[in-house]
Coordinates of C-alpha atoms in Angstrom, one line a residue:
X1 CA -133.3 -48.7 43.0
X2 CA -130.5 -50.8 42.3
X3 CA -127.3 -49.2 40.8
X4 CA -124.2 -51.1 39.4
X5 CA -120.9 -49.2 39.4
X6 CA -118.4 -50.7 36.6
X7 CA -114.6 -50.2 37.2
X8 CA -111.8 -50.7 40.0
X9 CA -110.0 -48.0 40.9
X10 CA -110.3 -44.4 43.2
X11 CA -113.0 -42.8 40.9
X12 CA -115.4 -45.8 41.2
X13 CA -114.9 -46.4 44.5
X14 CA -116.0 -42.6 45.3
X15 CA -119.0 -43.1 43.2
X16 CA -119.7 -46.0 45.1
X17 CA -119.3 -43.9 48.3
X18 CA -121.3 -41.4 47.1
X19 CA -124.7 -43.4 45.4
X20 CA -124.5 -44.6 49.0
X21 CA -125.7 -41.8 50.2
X22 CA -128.6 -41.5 48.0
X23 CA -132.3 -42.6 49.6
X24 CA -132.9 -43.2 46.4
X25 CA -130.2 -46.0 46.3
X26 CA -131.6 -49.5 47.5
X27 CA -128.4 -51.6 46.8
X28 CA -125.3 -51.0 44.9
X29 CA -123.2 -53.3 42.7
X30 CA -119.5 -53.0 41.5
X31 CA -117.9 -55.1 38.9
X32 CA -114.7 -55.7 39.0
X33 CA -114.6 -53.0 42.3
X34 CA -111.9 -53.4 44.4
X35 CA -111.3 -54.9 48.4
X36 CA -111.3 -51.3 49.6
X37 CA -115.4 -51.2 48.3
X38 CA -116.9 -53.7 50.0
X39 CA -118.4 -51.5 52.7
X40 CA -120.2 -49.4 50.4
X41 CA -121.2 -52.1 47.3
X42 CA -120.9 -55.7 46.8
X43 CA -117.8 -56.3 44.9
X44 CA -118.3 -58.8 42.1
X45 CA -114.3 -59.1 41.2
X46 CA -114.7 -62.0 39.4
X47 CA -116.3 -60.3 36.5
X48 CA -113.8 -58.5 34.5
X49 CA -114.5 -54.9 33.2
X50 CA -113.9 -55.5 29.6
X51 CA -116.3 -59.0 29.8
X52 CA -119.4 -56.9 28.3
X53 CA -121.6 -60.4 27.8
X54 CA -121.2 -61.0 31.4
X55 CA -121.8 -57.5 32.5
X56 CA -124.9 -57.7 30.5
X57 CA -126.2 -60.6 32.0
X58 CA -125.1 -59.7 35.6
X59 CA -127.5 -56.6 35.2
X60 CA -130.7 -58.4 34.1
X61 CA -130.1 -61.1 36.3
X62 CA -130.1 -58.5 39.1
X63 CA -133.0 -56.0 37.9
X64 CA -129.9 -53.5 37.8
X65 CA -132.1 -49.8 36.8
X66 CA -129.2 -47.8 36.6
X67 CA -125.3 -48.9 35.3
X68 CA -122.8 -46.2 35.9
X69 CA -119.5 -46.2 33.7
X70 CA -116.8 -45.3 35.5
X71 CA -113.5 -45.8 33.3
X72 CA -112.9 -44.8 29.5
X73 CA -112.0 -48.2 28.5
X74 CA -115.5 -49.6 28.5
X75 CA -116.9 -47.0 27.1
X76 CA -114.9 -46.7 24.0
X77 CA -115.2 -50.3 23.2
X78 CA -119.1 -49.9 23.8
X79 CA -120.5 -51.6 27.3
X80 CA -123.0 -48.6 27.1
X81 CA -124.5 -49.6 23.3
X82 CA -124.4 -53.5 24.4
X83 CA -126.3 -52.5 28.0
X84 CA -129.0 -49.8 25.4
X85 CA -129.9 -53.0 24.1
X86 CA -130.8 -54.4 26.6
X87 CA -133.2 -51.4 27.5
X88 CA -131.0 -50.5 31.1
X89 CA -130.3 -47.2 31.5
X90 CA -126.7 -46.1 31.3
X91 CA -124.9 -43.2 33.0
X92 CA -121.9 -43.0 30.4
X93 CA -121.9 -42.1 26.6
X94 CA -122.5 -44.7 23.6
X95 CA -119.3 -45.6 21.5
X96 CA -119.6 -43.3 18.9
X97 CA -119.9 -40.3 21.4
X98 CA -117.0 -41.6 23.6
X99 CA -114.8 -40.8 20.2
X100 CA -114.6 -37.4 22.0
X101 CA -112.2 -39.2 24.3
X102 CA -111.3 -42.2 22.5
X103 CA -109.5 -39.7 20.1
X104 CA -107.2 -36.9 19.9
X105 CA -107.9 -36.6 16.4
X106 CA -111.7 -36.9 16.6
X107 CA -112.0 -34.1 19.2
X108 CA -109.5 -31.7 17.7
X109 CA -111.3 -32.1 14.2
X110 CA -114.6 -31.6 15.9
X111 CA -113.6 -28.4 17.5
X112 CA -112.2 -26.6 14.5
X113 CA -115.2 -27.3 12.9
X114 CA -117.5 -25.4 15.4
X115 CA -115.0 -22.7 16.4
X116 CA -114.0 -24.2 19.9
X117 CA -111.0 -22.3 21.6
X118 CA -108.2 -24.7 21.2
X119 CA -104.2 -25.0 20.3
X120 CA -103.6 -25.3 16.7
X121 CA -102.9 -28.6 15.9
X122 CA -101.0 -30.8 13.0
X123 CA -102.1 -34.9 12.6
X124 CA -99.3 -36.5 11.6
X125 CA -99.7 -40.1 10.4
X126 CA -95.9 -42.1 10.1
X127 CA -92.7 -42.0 12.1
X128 CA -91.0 -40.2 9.1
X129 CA -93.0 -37.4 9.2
X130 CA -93.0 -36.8 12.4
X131 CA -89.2 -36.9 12.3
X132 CA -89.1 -34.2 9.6
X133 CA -92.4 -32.0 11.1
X134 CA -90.5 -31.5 14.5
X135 CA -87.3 -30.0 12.2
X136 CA -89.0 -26.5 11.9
X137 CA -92.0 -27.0 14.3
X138 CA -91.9 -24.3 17.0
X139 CA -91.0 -25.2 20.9
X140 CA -92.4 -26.2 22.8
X141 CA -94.4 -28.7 21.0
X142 CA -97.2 -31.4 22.8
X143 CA -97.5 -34.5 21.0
X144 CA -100.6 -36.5 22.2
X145 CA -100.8 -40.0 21.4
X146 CA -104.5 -40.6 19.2
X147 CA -105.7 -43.4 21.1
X148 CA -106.4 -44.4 25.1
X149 CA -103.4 -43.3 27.2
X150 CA -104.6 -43.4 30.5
X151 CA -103.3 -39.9 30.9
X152 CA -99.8 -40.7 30.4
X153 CA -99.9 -40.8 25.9
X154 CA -98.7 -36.9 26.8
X155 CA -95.2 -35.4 25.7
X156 CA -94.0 -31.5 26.2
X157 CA -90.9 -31.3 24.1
X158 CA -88.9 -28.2 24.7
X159 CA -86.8 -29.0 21.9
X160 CA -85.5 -31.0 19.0
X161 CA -84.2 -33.7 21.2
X162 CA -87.2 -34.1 23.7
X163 CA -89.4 -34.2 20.6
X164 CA -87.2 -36.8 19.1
X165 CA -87.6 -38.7 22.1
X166 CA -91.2 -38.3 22.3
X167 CA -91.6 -39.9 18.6
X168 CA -89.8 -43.1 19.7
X169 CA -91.8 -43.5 22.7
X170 CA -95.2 -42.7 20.9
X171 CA -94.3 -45.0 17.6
X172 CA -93.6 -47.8 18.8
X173 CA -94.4 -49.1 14.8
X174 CA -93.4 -46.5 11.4
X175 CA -97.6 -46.2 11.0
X176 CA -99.4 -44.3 14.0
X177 CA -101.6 -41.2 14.4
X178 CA -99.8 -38.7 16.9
X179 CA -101.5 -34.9 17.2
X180 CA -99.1 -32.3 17.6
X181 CA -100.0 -29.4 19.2
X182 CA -99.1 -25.8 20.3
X183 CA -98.3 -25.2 23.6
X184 CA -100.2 -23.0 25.8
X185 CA -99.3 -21.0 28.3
X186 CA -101.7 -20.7 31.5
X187 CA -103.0 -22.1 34.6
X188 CA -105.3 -25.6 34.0
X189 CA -108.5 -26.6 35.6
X190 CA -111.1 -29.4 35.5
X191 CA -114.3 -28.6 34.9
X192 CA -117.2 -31.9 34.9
X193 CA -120.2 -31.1 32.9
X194 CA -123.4 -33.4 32.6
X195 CA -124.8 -33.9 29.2
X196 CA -127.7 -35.0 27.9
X197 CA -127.8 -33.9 23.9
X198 CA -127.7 -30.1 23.6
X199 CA -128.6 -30.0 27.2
X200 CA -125.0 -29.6 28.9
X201 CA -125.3 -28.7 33.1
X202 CA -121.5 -27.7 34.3
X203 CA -120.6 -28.0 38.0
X204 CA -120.9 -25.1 39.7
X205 CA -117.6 -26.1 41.5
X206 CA -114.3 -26.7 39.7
X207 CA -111.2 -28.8 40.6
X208 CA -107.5 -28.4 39.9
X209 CA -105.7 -31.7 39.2
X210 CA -101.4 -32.4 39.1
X211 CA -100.5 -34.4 36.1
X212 CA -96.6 -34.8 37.0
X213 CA -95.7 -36.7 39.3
X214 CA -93.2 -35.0 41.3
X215 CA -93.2 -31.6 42.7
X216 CA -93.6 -28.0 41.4
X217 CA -94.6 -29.7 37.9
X218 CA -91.6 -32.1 37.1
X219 CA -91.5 -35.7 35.9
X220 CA -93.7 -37.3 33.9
X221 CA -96.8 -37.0 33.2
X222 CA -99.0 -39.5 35.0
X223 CA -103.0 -40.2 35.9
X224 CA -102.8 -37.3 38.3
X225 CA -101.0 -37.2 41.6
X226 CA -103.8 -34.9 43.4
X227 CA -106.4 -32.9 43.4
X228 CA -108.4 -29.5 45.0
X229 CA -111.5 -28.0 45.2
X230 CA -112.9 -25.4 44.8
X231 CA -110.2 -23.4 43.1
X232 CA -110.7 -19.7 44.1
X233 CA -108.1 -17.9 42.3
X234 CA -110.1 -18.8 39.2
X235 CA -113.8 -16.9 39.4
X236 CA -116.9 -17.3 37.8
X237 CA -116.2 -15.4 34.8
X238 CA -113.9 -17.5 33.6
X239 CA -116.2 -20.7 34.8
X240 CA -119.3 -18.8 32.7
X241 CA -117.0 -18.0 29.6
X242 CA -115.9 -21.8 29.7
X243 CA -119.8 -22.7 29.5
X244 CA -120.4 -20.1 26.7
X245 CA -117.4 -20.9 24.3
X246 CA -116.8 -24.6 25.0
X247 CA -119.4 -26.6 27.2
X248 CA -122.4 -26.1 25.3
X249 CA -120.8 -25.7 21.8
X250 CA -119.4 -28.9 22.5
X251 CA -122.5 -30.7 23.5
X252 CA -124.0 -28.5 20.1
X253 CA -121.7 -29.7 17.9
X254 CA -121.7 -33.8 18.7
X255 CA -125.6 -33.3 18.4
X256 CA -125.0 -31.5 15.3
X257 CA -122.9 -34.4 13.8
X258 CA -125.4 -37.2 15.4
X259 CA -123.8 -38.3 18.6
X260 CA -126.3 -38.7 21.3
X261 CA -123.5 -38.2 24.4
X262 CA -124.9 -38.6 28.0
X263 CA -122.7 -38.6 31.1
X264 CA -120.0 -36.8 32.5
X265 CA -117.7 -34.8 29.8
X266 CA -114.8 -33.8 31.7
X267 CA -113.6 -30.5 30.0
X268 CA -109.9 -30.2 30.8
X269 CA -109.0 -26.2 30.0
X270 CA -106.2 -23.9 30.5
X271 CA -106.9 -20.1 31.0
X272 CA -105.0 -18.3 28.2
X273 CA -104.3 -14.3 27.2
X274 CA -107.2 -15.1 24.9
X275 CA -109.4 -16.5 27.3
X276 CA -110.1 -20.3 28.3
X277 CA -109.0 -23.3 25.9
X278 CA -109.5 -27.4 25.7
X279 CA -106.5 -29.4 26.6
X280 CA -108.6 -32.8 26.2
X281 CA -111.7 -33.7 27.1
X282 CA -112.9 -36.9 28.7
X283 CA -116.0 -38.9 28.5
X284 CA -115.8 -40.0 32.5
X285 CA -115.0 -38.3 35.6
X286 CA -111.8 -37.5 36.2
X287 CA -109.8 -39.1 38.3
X288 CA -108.8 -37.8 41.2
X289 CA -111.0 -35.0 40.7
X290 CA -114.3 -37.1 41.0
X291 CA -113.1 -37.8 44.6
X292 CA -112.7 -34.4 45.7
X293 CA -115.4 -32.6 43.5
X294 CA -118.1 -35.4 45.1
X295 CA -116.9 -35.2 48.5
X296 CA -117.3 -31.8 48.5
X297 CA -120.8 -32.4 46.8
X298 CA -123.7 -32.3 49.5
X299 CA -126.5 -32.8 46.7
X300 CA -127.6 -36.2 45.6
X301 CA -125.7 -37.6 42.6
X302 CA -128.2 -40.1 41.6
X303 CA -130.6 -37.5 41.6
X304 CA -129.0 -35.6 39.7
X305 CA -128.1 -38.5 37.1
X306 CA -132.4 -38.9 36.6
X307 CA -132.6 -35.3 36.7
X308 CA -130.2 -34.9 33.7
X309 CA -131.8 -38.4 32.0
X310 CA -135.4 -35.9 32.2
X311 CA -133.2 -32.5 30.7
X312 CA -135.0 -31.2 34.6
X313 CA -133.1 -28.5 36.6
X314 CA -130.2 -29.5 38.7
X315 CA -129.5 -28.0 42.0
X316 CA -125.6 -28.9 43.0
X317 CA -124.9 -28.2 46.9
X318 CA -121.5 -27.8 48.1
X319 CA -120.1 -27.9 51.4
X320 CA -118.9 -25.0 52.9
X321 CA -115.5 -26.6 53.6
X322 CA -112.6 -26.8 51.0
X323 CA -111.7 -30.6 50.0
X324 CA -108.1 -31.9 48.9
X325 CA -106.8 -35.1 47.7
X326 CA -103.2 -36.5 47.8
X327 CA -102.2 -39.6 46.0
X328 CA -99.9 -42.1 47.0
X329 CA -98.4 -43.8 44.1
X330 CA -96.1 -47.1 44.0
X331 CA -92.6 -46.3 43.8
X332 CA -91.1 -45.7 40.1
X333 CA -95.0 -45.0 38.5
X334 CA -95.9 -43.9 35.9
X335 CA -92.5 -46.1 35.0
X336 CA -91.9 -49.6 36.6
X337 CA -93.0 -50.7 39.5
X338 CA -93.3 -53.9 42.3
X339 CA -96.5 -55.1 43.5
X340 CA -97.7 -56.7 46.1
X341 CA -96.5 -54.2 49.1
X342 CA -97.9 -53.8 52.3
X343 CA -100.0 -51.3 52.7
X344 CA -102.0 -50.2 56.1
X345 CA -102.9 -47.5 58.6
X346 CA -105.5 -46.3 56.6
X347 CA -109.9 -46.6 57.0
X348 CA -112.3 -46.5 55.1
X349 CA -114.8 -44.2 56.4
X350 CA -114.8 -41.8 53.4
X351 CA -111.1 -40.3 54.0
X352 CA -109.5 -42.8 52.3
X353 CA -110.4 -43.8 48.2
X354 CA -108.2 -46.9 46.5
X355 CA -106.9 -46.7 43.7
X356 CA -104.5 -50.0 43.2
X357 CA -104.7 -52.0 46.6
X358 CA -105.7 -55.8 46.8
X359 CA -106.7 -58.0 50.0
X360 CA -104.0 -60.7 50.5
X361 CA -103.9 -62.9 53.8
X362 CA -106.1 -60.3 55.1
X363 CA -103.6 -57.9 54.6
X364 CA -104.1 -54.8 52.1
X365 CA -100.8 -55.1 49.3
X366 CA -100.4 -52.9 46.1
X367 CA -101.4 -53.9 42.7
X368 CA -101.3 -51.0 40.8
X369 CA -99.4 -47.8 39.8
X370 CA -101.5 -45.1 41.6
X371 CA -102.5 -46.8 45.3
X372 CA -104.4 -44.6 47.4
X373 CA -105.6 -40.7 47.6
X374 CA -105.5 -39.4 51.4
X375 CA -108.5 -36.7 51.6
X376 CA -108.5 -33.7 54.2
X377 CA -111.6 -31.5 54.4
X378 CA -111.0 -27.5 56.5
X379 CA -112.5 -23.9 55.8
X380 CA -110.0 -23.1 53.6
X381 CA -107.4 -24.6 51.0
X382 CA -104.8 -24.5 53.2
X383 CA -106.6 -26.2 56.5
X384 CA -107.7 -28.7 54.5
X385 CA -104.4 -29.2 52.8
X386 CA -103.1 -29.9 56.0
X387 CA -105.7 -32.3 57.0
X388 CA -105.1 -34.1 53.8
X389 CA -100.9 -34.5 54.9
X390 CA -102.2 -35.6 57.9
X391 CA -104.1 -38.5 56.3
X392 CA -100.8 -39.1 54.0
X393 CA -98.6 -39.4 57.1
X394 CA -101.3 -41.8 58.5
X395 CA -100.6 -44.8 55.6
X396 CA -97.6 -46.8 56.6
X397 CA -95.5 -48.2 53.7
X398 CA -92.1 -48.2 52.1
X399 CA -93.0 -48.5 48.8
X400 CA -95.1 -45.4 47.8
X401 CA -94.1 -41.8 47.0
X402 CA -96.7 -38.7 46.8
X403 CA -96.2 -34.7 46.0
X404 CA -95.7 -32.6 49.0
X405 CA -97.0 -29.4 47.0
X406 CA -101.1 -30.6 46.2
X407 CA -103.3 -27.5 46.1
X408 CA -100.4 -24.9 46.4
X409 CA -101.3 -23.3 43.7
X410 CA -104.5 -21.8 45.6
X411 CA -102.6 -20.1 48.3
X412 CA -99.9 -18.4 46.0

C-alpha cells in the first residue's frame, strides 16, 4: 500500500522510519518532510503542510490508501475532514475531535463533565480578570494558554509576580481565554493510546518526556528536550488505573458528545496522592516520545493502524532493550535563535531523527528551534543512556545546547 506521512519534523520522520519497516508498506510519501527523510520516503517539500487543496490532490493523484497526521496544526484546522471527503483513510482525528487538543478549555470542560481525574481549573476570559484572579489565587498556579502552543503556551507561577508575568506574556491583546489551573504535585508520564470511538488500545509501554529545557527541570518550558522508555519506576497499576479512570472515559465521553476521534491521543498524566491525573492531552504523537516509544516498538505500526480502523485486537511487541532520546536544540530555544548552522557528524541509519535541519550546498544547517534527537538503545536505562550521550557527543556544532540529565529520573 501507499502511505503519505504529513509534517516536517522528528515525530514524522520516525513514523516514516518506522512504516518502512512494514511489508505491508509499498511506498511512502512525506509532505513537507524534511532532507534528513529522504532515505526512508520521498520528500515532497514543496507542498506546504497547511496547503490542504494540494494535499488533497497529491493523495488521489498518487492512489495514496492511507494519510498519517503527524502534527496538531493540520489537524485542528481539518486536513482529516477535507482528505474524509475524498473517501482516503486518515490516521488522525477530524476537527471537531482534535478540539481535545486544540483547546484547553474544551478538554477541561469535557473532563468535569464525565468525572475525569484532573486539577481544578478557572477559565478566565480578559487581561483584567486575570489581573485580579491571581490576587487571592493559591501558588503555585499553571496558566495554559487556550489555543495551539506547540508545548511552550505553559506558565508555573510560584507567585504574584511570576503570575503577573505570565498574564503579559499570554495576552498579548485585553480579550483572550487563559485556563488557570491547580498545581499538582507528582512524577509525569506519557502514555499514547489508539482510539477508534469507544474503542481506546493504550501502549503497553510508557515514555517519560522533559519539558524544560535545561537541567534538573529549570528554564522554560519548551517542545520537550528528551525522552525514555520504558519507565520502570512507574508499574502496571498505575498504567491499568490510567486506562480505567481516564483512557477509556475519555474516548466514552467524546463518543458520548458526538466526536468520532481516531488516532493517537496522547494522554499526558501526573501520578498524584489521589492517584493518576491529565495534564493535557494531545491529538498526535508526542514528540520526542513517538521516536523512542516506536523504536522501541518491534510490532508493525501500520498494522496496527488497520487493526484499530477494524476495532480487531492489537498485539504491541517491545524490544527487550531500553531506548532514550536526547535533543539537541539551537542555542537560545524555546527563546531566539540563528539559523542556518552547520550541523554534521551525524547518520541516518535510525540513530539519528531531525527535527529542524535543512540541506544547503550539500551541507546539513539548522532551521529550527529543536534540531536533532541522538537515540541510544542498552539493557537497561542507564546503558542506553549512555549510548544515547554517545550519539550526542558524535554531532559536531557550536550552535546547539541539550540536557545532560535525560532519563535520570529512572535510576534515582
Amino acid at each position: 500500500m501507499k502511505v503519505l506521512v504529513v509534517g516536517g519534523g522528528g515525530r514524522e520522520h520516525v513514523l516514516a522510519h518506522k512504516l518502512n519497516q512494514s511489508p505491508l508498506v509499498k511506498e511512502i510519501f512525506a509532505i513537507p518532510g524534511n532532507d534528513a527523510m529522504t532515505a526512508v520516503a520521498e520528500v515532497h517539500s514543496e507542498i506546504a503542510e497547511t496547503n490542504h487543496e494540494a494535499i488533497v490532490a497529491f493523495a488521489k493523484d498518487h492512489q495514496i490508501n492511507w494519510v498519517i497526521i503527524g502534527p496538531e496544526q493540520p489537524l485542528t484546522e481539518g486536513l482529516a475532514d477535507k482528505l474524509h471527503s475524498e473517501d482516503i483513510k486518515v490516521f488522525g482525528p477530524n476537527q471537531a475531535a482534535a478540539q481535545i487538543e486544540g483547546s484547553k478549555l474544551f478538554a477541561k470542560q469535557l473532563m468535569a463533565k464525565y468525572d475525569i481525574p484532573t486539577a481544578e481549573y478557572k477559565e478566565i476570559t480578559n487581561k483584567q480578570s486575570a489581573i485580579d484572579y491571581i490576587q487571592t489565587c493559591e501558588y503555585p498556579v499553571v496558566l495554559k494558554k487556550d489555543g495551539l502552543a506547540a508545548g511552550k503556551g505553559v506558565i508555573i507561577a510560584n507567585n504574584y509576580d511570576e503570575a503577573l508575568a505570565g498574564i503579559e506574556e499570554l495576552y498579548p491583546e485585553e480579550e483572550g481565554i487563559v485556563v488557570f489551573e491547580q498545581f499538582l504535585e507528582g512524577e509525569e508520564f506519557s502514555l499514547m493510546t489508539f482510539v477508534n470511538g469507544d474503542y481506546a488500545v493504550p501502549f503497553d509501554c510508557i515514555a517519560q518526556d522533559h519539558k524544560r529545557a535545561y537541567d534538573n527541570d529549570q528554564g522554560p518550558n519548551t517542545g520537550g528536550m528528551g525522552a525514555y522508555c520504558p519507565v520502570p519506576h512507574i508499574g502496571q497499576d498505575i498504567l491499568q488505573q490510567t486506562n480505567d479512570t481516564i483512557a477509556q472515559p475519555i474516548a466514552n465521553a467524546l463518543v458520548n458528545e458526538g466526536y468520532q476521534f481516531f488516532g493517537v491521543l496522547y494522554i499526558g498524566a501526573i501520578i498524584t496522592a489521589e492517584g493518576p491525573k491529565v495534564i493535557e492531552f494531545n491529538a498526535r504523537f508526542g514528540d520526542p516520545e513517538a521516536q523512542v516509544l516506536l523504536t522501541r516498538m518491534e510490532s508493525d505500526l501500520m498494522q496496527h493502524i488497520i487493526d484499530l480502523d477494524n476495532k480487531q485486537p492489537l498485539h504491541f511487541k517491545w524490544k527487550d532493550d531500553a531506548v532514550v532520546g536526547v535533543m539537541l536544540a539551537s542555542k537560545g530555544y524555546p527563546g531566539s535563535y540563528d539559523k542556518g548552522e552547520k550541523v554534521s557528524g551525524f547518520n541516518l541509519d535510525g540513530s539519528y531523527f531531525v527535527s529542524g535541519l535543512k540541506k544547503e550546498d550539500n551541507a546539513f544547517v539548522t532551521s529550527g528551534g529543536r534540531v536533532i534527537l541522538a537515540l541510544g538503545e542498552g539493557v537497561d536505562i542507564a546503558t542506553a543512556k549512555s549510548n544515547a550521550y554517545k550519539a550526542v557527543d558524535q554531532i559536531e556544532s557550536d550552535a546547539l545546547f541539550y540536557r545532560t540529565d535525560i532519563s535520570d529520573k529512572a535510576m534515582k
